[in-house]
Short mmCIF file of C-alpha atoms (C1' of nucleotides) in Angstrom, two decimals:
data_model
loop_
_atom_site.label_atom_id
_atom_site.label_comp_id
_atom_site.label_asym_id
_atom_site.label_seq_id
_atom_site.Cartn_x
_atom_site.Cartn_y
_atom_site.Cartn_z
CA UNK A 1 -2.41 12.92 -20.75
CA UNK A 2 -1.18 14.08 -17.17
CA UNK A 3 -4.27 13.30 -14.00
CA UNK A 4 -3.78 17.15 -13.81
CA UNK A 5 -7.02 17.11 -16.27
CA UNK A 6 -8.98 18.30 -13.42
CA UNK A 7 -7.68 21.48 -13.37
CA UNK A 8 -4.15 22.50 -15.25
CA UNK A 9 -1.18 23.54 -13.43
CA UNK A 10 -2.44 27.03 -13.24
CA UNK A 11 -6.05 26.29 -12.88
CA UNK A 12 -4.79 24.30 -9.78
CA UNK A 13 -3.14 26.79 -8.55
CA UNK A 14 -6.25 29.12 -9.17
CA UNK A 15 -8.11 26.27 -7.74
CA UNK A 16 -6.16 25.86 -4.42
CA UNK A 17 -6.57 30.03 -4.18
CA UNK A 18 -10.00 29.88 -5.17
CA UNK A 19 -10.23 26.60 -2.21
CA UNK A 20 -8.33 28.80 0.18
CA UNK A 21 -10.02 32.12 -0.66
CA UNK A 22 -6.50 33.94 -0.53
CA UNK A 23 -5.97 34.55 -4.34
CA UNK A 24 -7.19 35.33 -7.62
CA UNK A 25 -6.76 33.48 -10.70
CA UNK A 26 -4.87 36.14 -12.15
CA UNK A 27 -2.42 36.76 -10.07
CA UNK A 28 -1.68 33.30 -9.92
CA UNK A 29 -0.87 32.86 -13.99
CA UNK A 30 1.04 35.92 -14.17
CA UNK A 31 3.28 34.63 -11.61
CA UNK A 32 4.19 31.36 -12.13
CA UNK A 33 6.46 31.89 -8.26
CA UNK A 34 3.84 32.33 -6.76
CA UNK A 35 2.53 28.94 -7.36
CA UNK A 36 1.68 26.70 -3.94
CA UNK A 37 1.99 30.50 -2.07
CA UNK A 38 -0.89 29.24 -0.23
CA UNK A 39 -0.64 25.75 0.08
CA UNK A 40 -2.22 25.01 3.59
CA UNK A 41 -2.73 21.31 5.30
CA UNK A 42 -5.80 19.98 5.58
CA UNK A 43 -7.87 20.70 8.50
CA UNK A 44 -8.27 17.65 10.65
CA UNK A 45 -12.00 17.31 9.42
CA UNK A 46 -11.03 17.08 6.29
CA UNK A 47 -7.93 14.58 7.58
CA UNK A 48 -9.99 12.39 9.18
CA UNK A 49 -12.72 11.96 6.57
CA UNK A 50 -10.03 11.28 3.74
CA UNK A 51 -8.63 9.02 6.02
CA UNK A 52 -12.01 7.19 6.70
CA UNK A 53 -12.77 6.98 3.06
CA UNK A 54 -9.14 5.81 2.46
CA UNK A 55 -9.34 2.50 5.29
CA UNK A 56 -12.66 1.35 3.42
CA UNK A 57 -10.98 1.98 -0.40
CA UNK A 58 -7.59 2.88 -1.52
CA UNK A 59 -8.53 3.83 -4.75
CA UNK A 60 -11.67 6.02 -5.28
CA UNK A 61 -14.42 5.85 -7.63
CA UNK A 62 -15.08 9.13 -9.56
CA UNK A 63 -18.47 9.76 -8.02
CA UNK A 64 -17.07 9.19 -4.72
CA UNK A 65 -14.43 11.64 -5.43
CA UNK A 66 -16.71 14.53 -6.58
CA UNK A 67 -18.99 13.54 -3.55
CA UNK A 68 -16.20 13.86 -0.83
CA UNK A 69 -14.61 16.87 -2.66
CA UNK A 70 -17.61 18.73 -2.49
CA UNK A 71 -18.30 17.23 1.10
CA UNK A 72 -15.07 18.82 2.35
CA UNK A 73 -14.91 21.89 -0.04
CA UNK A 74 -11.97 20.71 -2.08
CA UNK A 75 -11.10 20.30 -5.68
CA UNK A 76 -11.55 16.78 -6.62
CA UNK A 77 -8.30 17.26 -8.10
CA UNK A 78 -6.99 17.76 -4.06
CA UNK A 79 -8.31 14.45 -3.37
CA UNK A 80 -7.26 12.70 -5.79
CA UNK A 81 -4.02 13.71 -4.97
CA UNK A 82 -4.63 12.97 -1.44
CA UNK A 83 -5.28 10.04 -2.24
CA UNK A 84 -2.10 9.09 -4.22
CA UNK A 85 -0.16 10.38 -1.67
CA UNK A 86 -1.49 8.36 0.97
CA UNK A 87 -1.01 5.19 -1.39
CA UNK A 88 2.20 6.17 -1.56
CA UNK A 89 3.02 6.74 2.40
CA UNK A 90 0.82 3.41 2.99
CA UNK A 91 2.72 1.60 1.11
CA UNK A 92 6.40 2.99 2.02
CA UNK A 93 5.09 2.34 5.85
CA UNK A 94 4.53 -1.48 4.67
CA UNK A 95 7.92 -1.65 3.59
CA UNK A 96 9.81 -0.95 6.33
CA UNK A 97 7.25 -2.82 8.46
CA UNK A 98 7.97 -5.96 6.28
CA UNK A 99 11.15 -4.57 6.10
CA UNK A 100 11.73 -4.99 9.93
CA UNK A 101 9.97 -8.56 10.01
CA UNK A 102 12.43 -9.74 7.63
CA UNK A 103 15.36 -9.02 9.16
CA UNK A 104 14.12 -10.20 12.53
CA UNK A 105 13.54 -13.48 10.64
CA UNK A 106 16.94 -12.64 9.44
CA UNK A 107 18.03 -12.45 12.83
CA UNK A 108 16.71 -15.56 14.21
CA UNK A 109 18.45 -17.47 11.09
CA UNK A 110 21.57 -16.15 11.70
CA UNK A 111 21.83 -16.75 15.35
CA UNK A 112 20.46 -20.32 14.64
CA UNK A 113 23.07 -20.60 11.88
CA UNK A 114 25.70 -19.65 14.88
CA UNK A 115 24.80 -22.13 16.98
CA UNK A 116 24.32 -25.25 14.79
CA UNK A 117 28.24 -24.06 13.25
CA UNK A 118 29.54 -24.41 16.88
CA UNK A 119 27.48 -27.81 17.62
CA UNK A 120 29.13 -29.02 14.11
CA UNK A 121 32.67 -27.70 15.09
CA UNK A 122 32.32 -29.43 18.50
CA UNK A 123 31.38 -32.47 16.55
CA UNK A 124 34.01 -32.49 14.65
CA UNK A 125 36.62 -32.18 16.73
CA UNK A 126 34.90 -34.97 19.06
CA UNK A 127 35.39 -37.22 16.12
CA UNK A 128 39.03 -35.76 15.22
CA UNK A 129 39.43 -36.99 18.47
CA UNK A 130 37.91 -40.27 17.92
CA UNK A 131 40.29 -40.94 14.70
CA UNK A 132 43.28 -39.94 17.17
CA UNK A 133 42.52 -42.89 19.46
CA UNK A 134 41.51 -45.27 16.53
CA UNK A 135 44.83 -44.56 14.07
CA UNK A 136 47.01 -44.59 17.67
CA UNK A 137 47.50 -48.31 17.93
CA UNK A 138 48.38 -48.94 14.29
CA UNK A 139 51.15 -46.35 13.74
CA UNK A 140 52.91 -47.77 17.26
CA UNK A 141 52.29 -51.74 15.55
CA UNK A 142 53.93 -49.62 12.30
CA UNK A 143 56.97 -48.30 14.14
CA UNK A 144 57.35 -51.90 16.71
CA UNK A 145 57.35 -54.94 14.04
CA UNK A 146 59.65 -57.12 16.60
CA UNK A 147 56.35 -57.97 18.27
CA UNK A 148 56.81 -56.14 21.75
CA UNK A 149 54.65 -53.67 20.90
CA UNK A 150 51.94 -55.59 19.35
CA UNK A 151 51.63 -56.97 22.46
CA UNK A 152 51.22 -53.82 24.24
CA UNK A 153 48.76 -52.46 21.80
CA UNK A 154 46.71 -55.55 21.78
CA UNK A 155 46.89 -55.67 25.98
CA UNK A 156 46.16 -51.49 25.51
CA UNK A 157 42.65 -52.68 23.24
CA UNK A 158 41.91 -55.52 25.55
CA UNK A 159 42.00 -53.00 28.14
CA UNK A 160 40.08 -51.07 30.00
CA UNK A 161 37.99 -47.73 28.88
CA UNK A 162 39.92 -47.49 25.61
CA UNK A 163 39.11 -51.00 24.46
CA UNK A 164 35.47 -50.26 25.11
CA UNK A 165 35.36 -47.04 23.60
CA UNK A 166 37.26 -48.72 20.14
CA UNK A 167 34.77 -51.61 20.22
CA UNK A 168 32.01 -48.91 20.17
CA UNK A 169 33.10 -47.09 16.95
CA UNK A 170 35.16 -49.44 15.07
CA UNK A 171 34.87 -53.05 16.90
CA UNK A 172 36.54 -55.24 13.88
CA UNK A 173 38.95 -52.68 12.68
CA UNK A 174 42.10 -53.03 14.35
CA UNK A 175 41.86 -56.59 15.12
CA UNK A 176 41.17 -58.32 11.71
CA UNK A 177 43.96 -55.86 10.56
CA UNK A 178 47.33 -57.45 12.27
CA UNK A 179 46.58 -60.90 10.69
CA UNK A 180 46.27 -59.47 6.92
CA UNK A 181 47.98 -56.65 7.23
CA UNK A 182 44.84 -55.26 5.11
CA UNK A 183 42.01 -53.49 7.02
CA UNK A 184 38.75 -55.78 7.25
CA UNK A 185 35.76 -53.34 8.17
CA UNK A 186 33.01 -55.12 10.04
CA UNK A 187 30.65 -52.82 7.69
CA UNK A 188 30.11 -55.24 4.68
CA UNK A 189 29.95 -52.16 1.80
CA UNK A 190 33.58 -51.43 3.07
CA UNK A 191 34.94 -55.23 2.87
CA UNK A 192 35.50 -54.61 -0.75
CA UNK A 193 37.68 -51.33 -0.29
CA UNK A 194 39.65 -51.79 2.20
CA UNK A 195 41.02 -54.92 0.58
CA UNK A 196 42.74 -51.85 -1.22
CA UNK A 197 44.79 -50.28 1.89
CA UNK A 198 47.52 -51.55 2.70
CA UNK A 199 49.02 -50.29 6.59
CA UNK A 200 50.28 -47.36 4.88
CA UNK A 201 46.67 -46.19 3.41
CA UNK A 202 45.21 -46.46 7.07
CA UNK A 203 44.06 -43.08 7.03
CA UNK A 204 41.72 -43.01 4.79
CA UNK A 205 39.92 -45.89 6.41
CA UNK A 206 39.43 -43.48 9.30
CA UNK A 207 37.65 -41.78 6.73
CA UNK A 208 34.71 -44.03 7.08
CA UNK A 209 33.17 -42.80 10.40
CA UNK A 210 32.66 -39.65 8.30
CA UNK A 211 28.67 -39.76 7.91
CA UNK A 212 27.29 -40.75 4.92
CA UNK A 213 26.86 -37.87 3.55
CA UNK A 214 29.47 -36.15 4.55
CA UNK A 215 28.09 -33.38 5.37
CA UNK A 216 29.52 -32.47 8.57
CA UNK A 217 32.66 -32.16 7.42
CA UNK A 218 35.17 -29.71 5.96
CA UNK A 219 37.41 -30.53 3.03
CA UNK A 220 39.61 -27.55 5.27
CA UNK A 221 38.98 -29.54 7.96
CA UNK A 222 39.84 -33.14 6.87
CA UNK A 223 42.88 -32.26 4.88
CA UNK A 224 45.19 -33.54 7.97
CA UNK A 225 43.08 -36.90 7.89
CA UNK A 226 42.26 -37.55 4.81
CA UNK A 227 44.45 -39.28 1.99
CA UNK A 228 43.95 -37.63 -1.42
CA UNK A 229 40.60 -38.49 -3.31
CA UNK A 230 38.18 -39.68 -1.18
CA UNK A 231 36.65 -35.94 -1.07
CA UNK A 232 36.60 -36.12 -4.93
CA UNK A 233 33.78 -38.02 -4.36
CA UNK A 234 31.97 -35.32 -4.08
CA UNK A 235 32.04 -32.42 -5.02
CA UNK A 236 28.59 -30.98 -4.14
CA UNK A 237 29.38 -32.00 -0.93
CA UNK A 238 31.85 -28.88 -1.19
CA UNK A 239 29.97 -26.61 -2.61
CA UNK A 240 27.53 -27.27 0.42
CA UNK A 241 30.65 -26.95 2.60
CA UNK A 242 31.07 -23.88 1.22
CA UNK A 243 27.65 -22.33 2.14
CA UNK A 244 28.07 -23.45 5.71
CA UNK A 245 31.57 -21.97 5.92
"C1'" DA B 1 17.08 32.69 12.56
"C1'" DT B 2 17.03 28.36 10.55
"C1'" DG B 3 17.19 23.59 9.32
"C1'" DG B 4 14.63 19.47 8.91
"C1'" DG B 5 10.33 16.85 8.71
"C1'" DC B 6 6.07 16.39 6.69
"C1'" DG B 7 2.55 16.76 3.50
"C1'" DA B 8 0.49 19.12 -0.64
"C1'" DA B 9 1.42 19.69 -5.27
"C1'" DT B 10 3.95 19.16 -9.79
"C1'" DG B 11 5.73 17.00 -13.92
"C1'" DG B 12 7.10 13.01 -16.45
"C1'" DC B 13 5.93 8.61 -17.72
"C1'" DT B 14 2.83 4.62 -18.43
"C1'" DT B 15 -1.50 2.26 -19.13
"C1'" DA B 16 -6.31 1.71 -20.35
"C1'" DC B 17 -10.00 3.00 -22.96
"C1'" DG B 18 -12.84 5.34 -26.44
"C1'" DT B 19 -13.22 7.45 -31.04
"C1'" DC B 20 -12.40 7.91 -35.77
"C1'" DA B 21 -10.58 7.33 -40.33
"C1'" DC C 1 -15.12 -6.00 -38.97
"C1'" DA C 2 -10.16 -5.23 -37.89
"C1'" DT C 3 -6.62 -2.06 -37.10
"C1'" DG C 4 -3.65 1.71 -36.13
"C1'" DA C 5 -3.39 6.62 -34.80
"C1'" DC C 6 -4.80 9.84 -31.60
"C1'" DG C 7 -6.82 12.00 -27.50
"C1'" DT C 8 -8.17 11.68 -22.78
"C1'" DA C 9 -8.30 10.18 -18.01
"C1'" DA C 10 -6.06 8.26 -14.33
"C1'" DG C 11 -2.30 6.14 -11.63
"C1'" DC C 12 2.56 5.79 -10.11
"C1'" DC C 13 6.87 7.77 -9.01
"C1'" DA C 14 10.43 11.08 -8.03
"C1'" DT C 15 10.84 15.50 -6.90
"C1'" DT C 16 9.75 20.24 -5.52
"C1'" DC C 17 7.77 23.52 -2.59
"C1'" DG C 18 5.93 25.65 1.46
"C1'" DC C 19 4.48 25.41 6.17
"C1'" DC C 20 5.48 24.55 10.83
"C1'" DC C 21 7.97 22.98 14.84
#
DNA sequence: ATGGGCGAATGGCTTACGTCA
DNA sequence: CATGACGTAAGCCATTCGCCC
C-alpha cells in the first residue's frame, strides 16, 4: 500500500545503515530508537545530480530511478524520496513566489483604488459646489416674492462670471423657471418630469447633473441634496456604492 | 549548551492498475 | 465479457527526527 515497498520501515533503516556503512540490520530492528541514528545529507555530488535529474523531470521513471540510485550509491527508495521532497519544497517556493506577485498586484490595486476615491471625492464636492451656486438664486426668489429680489437675482445671472458659469451647466434652468413657477430643463428627457416640481421640489432637479449612471455618487453623500426617491431608482447603483466605499 | 533551520525519513491516506474468482 | 474484491506500487501531505550552524 505505502511507497515504502522498496524497502519497509526497518529494511530502510537497514538500508540507510547498509548505504552509510555505520550499522547492521540487526541492530537496527531490535531498536526501533535507533531508527534515522545515521541519517546523513547528501553529499553535494549526489545533490547536484538529483538536482540535475530533477530540472529535466519532476517525476522519475522507474528505470531512471534504479539507474541514478545505483549511479550515486543510494537506495532507490532514497531517491524517490528525494524526489518527493523536492516536489514538495518546489512547489511551496512557487507559492510564496506567486504569493509575493499577488500581493504586489494587490498593492498596485489598492493604491490605484486610493487615488481614483480621492479624484471621485474631489469631484464630488466640485459638483456639491456646483448645486450650491445653481439652487442659490431660487431659494433668495423663494424668500423675496415682492419682486426686489428677482431683480437682483436675475441682474446676479445676467452678470458676470456667475452667469457664465450657470449658462455652462444648467443654461435654461433658472430662467424658464420664474415664468411657470415649474422647472423647464433644456434636456428634452427631463421636460416631462420636471413638469412635476413645483419651487418647493427644486432639489431634486439639482439631481440631474448627477451622471447618468450615477455612479459617482454616494447615497451618504447626496442625502443633504437629494429629495427622497430619486436614489430608489437604483438600487444596484448602491450596492456598487457600497464596494467603492 | 542549545535552539532553530533544514533536509531526510516516516506514516497515513489516496489513486491507479493488475489479477482473480 | 463484466464486475467487484483484493493486493501492490506510487504519489502527496503532514509530521517527526537528526544533523549542523
Amino acid at each position: 500500500m505505502l511507497d515504502h515497498s522498496e524497502y519497509s520501515t526497518s529494511a530502510a533503516a537497514g538500508a540507510a545503515a547498509e548505504s552509510f556503512g555505520c550499522m547492521d540490520m540487526d541492530s537496527l530492528t531490535t531498536s526501533r530508537k535507533k531508527k534515522n541514528k545515521n541519517k546523513r545529507r547528501f553529499s553535494d555530488e549526489q545533490i547536484k545530480s538529483l538536482e540535475t535529474m530533477f530540472e529535466s523531470e519532476s517525476r522519475l521513471e522507474p528505470k531512471k530511478k534504479l539507474e541514478l540510485a545505483r549511479e550515486l550509491g543510494l537506495q532507490p527508495r532514497q531517491v524517490a524520496i528525494w524526489f518527493q521532497n523536492k516536489r514538495a519544497r518546489w512547489k511551496s517556493k512557487n507559492l510564496e513566489r506567486d504569493y509575493s506577485i499577488l500581493r504586489g498586484n494587490y498593492n498596485n490595486l489598492a493604491s490605484t483604488f486610493e487615488a481614483l476615491k480621492k479624484e471621485k471625492h474631489a469631484l464630488v464636492v466640485q459638483l456639491q459646489k456646483l448645486n450650491d451656486l445653481m439652487q442659490r438664486p431660487q431659494e433668495e426668489r423663494q424668500c423675496c416674492s415682492e419682486g426686489l429680489a428677482a431683480n437682483s437675482i436675475q441682474g446676479e445671472l445676467d452678470n458676470g462670471d456667475t452667469t457664465k458659469c450657470e449658462s455652462e451647466t444648467k443654461p435654461s434652468l433658472s430662467t424658464e423657471r420664474s415664468e411657470h413657477g415649474a422647472s423647464v430643463l433644456s434636456d428634452e428627457d427631463s421636460n416631462i418630469k420636471a413638469e412635476y416640481f413645483t419651487l418647493e421640489d427644486e432639489p431634486s432637479l439639482l439631481n440631474m447633473v448627477e451622471p447618468a449612471d450615477g455612479s459617482l455618487t454616494s447615497p451618504e453623500d447626496w442625502s443633504s441634496l437629494n429629495s427622497d426617491g430619486l436614489f430608489d431608482e437604483s438600487n444596484s447603483n448602491n450596492q456598487w456604492w457600497d464596494f467603492w466605499s
